[in-house]
mmCIF file of C-alpha atoms in Angstrom:
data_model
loop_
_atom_site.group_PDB
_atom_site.id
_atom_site.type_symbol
_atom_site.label_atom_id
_atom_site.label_comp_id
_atom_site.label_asym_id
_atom_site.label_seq_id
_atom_site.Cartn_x
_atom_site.Cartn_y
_atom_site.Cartn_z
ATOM 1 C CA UNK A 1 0.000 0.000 0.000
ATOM 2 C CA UNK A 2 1.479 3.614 -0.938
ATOM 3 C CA UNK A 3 1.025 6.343 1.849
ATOM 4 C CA UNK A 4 1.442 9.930 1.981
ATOM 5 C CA UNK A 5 4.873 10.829 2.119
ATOM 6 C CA UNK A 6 6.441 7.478 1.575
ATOM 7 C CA UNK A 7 5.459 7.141 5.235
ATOM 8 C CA UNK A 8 5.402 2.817 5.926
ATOM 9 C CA UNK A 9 5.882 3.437 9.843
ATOM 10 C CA UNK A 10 4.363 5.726 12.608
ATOM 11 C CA UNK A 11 6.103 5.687 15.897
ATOM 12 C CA UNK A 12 4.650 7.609 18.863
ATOM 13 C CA UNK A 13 6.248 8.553 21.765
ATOM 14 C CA UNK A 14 4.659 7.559 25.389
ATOM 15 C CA UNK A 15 3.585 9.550 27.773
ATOM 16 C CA UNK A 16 1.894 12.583 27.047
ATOM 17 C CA UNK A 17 1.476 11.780 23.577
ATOM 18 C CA UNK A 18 -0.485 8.244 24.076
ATOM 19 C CA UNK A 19 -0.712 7.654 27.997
ATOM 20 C CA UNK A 20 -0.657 10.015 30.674
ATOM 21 C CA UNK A 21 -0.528 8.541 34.761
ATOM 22 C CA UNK A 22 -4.454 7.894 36.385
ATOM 23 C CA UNK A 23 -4.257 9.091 39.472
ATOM 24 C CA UNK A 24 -1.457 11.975 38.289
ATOM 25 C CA UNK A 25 1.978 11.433 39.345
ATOM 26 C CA UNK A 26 1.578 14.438 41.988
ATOM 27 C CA UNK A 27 -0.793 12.055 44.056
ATOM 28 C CA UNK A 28 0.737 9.278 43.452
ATOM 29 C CA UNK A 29 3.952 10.384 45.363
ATOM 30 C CA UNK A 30 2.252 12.138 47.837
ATOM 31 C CA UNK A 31 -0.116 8.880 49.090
ATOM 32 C CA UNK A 32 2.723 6.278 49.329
ATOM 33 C CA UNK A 33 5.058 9.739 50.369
ATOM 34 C CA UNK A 34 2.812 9.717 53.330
ATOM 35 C CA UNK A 35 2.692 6.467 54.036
ATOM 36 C CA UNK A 36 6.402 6.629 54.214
ATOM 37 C CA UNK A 37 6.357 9.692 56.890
ATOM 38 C CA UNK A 38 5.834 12.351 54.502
ATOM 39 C CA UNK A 39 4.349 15.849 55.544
ATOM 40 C CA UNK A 40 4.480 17.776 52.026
ATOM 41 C CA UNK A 41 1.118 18.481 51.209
ATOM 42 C CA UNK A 42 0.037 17.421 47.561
ATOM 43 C CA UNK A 43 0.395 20.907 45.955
ATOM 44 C CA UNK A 44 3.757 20.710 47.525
ATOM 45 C CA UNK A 45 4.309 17.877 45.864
ATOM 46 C CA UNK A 46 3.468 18.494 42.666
ATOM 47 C CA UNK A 47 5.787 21.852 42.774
ATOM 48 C CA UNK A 48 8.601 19.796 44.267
ATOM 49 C CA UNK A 49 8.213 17.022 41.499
ATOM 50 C CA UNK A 50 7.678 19.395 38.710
ATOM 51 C CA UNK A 51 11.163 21.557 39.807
ATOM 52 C CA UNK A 52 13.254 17.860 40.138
ATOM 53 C CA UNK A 53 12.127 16.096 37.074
ATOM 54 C CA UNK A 54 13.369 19.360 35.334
ATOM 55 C CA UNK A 55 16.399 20.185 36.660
ATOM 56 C CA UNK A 56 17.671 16.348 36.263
ATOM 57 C CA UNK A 57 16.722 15.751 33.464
ATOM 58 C CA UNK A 58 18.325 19.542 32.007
ATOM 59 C CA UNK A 59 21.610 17.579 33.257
ATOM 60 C CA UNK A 60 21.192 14.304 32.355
ATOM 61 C CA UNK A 61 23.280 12.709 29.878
ATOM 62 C CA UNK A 62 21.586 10.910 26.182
ATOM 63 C CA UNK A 63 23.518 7.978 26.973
ATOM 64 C CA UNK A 64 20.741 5.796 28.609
ATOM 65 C CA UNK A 65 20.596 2.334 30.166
ATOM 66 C CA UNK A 66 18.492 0.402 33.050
ATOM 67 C CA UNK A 67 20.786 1.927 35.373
ATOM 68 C CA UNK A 68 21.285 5.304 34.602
ATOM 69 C CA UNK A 69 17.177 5.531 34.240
ATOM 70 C CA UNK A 70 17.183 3.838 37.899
ATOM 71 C CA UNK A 71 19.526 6.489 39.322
ATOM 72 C CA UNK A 72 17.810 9.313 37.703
ATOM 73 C CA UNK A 73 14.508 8.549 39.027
ATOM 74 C CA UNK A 74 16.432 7.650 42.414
ATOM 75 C CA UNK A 75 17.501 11.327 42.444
ATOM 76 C CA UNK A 76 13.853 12.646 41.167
ATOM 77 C CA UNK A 77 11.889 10.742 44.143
ATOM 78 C CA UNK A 78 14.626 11.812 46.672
ATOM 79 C CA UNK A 79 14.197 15.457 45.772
ATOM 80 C CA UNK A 80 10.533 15.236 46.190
ATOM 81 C CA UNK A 81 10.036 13.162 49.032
ATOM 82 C CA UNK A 82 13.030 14.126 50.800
ATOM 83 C CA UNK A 83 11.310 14.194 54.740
ATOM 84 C CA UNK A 84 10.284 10.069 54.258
ATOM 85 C CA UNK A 85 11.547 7.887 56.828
ATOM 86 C CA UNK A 86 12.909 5.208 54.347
ATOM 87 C CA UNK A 87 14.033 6.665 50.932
ATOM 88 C CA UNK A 88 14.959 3.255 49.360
ATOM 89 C CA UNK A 89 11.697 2.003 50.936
ATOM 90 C CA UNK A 90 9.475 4.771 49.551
ATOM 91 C CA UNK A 91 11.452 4.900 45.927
ATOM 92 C CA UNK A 92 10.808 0.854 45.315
ATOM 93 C CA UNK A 93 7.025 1.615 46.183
ATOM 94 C CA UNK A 94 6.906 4.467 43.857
ATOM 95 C CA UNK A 95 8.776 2.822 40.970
ATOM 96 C CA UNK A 96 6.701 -0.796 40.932
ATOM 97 C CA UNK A 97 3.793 1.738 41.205
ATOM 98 C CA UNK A 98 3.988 3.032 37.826
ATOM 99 C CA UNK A 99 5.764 -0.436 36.234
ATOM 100 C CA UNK A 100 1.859 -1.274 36.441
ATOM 101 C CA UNK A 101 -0.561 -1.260 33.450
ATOM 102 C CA UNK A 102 -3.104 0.166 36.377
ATOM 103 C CA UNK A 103 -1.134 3.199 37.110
ATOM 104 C CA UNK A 104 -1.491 4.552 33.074
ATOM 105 C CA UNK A 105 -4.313 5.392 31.221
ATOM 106 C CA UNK A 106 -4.645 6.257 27.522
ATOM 107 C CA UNK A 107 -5.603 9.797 25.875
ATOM 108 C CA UNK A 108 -9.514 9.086 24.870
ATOM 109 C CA UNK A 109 -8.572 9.604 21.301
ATOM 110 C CA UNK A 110 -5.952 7.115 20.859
ATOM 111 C CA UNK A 111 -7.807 3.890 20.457
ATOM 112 C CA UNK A 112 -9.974 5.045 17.673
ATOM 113 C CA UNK A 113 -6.519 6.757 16.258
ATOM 114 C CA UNK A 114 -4.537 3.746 16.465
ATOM 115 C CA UNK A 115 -7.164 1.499 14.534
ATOM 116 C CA UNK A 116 -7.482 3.901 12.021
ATOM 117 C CA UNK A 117 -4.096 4.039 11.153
ATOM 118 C CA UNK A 118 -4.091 0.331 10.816
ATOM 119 C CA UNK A 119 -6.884 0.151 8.592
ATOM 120 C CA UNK A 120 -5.099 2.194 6.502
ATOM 121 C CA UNK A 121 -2.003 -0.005 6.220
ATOM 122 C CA UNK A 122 0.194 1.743 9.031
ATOM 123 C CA UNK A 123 2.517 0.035 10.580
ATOM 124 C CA UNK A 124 3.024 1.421 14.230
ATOM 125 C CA UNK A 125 5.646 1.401 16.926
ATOM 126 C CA UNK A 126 6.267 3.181 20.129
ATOM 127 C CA UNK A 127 9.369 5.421 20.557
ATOM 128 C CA UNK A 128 10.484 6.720 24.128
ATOM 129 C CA UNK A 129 12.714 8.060 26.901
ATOM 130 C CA UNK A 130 10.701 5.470 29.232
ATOM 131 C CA UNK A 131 12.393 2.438 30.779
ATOM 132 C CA UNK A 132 11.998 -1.543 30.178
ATOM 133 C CA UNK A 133 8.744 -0.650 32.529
ATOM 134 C CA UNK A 134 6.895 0.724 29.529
ATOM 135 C CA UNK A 135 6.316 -2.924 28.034
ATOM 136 C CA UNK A 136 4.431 -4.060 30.965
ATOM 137 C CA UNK A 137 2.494 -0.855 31.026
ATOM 138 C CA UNK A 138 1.455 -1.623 26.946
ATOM 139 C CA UNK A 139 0.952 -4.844 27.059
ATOM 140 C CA UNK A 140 -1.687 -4.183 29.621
ATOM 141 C CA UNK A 141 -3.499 -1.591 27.623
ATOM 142 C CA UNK A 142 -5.622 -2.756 25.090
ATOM 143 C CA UNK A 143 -5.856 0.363 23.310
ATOM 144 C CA UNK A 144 -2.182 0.005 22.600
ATOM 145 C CA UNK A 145 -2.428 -3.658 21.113
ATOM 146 C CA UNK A 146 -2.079 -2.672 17.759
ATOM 147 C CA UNK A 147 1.357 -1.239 18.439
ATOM 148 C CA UNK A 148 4.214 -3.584 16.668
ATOM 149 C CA UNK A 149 6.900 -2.281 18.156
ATOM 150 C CA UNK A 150 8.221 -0.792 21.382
ATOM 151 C CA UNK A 151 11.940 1.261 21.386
ATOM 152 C CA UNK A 152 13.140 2.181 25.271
ATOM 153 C CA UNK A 153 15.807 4.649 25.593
ATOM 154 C CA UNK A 154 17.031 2.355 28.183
ATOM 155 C CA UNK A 155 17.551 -0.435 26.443
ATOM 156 C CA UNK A 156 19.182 1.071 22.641
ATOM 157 C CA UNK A 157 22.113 3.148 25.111
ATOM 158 C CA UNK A 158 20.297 6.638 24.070
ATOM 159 C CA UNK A 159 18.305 9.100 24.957
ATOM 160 C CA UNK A 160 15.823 11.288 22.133
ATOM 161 C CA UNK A 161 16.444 13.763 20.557
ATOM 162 C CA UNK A 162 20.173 11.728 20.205
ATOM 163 C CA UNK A 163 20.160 10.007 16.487
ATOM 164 C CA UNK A 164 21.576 6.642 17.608
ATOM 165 C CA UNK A 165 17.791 6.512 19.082
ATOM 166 C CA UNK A 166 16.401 7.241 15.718
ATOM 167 C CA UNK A 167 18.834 5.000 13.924
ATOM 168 C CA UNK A 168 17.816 2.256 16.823
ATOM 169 C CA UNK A 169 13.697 3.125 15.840
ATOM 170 C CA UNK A 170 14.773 2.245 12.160
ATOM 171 C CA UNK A 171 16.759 -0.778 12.471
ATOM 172 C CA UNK A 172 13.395 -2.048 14.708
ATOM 173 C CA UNK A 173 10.966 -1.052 12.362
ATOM 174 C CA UNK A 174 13.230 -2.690 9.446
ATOM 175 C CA UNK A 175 12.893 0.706 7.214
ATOM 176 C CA UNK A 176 14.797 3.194 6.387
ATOM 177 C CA UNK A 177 14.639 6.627 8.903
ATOM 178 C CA UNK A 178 12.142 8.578 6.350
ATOM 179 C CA UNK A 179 9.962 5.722 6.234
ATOM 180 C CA UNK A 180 8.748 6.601 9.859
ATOM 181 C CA UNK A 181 6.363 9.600 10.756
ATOM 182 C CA UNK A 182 7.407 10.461 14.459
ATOM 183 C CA UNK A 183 4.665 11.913 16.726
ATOM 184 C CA UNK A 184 5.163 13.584 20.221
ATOM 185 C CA UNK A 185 4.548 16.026 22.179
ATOM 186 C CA UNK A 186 8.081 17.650 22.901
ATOM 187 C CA UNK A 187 9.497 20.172 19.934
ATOM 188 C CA UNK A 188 13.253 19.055 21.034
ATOM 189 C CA UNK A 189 12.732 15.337 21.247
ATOM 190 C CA UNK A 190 9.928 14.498 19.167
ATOM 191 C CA UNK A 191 10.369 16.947 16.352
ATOM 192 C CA UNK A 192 13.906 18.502 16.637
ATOM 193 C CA UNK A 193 15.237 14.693 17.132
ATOM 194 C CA UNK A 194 13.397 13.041 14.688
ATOM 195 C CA UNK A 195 14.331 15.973 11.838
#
């Protein structure tokens, strides 16, 4: 089948483009925060969380593995929840917390988008800056089972917008690079990365 643009693949990044975290990651870390001797409020929370994802991830490296994704969210959870009694205790709860299908839910458009683009002879694939937790999480969504392939940062050795992701998204997808139509939602990553 021909497509528009010579297009064969479309690869979509993860969250905030197809899923987004049900309750929001804000409550999330404050409930099992709490449990763990927390007394940030939620709004405090969510300001804490917001500030730490940033500023690690401004300084974190594209090279990418299980490890360096562990440590990064390691430094994330320990900026937010920094008055818990347990840190190690609270940051295992938090990260098998959103390892589960449960924990995600998809945008409302994205099942009816995702079988539409397979009627029409798409071929898709996911492409993100998760970690090896994001196959669970798919797997578990239904809305998702059309999705033929899945490429983790984590697991290729790079993070978007660096090309050895890109070139890792091809070599999966068994195309060449402007066989894929990239969708996101971040200009740098997404777009910038893909370009």
């Amino acid at each position: 089948m021909s497509h528009r643009g010579g297009f064969r693949w479309i690869a979509f990044d993860a969250v905030g483009t197809l899923i987004f975290a049900d309750p929001p990651v804000a409550d999330v870390y404050h409930r099992i925060g709490q449990r763990h001797g927390s007394r940030l409020t939620v709004g405090e929370v969510a300001q804490r969380f917001t500030a730490g994802f940033s500023r690690h991830l401004s300084t974190a490296a594209l090279a990418s593995s299980e490890a360096t994704e562990l440590a990064f969210w390691k430094k994330v959870v320990g900026d937010v929840l920094f008055d818990v009694s347990n840190p190690e205790a609270c940051f295992e709860e938090l990260h098998a917390w959103f390892a589960k299908p449960s924990a995600w839910r998809c945008f409302p458009d994205v099942a009816e988008t995702v079988e539409a683009l397979h009627q029409r002879g798409y071929r898709l694939a996911m492409a993100s800056n998760f970690d090896g937790r994001l196959h669970t999480v798919r797997s578990g969504l239904t809305e998702l089972a059309r999705i033929e392939r899945c490429v983790v940062s984590s697991e290729v050795g790079c993070r978007k917008p660096h090309p050895g992701f890109f070139a890792a998204l091809a070599e999966a997808c068994g195309c060449e690079a402007g066989q894929i139509l990239m969708v996101g939602d971040n200009l740098n990553t997404d777009v910038r990365g893909a370009e």
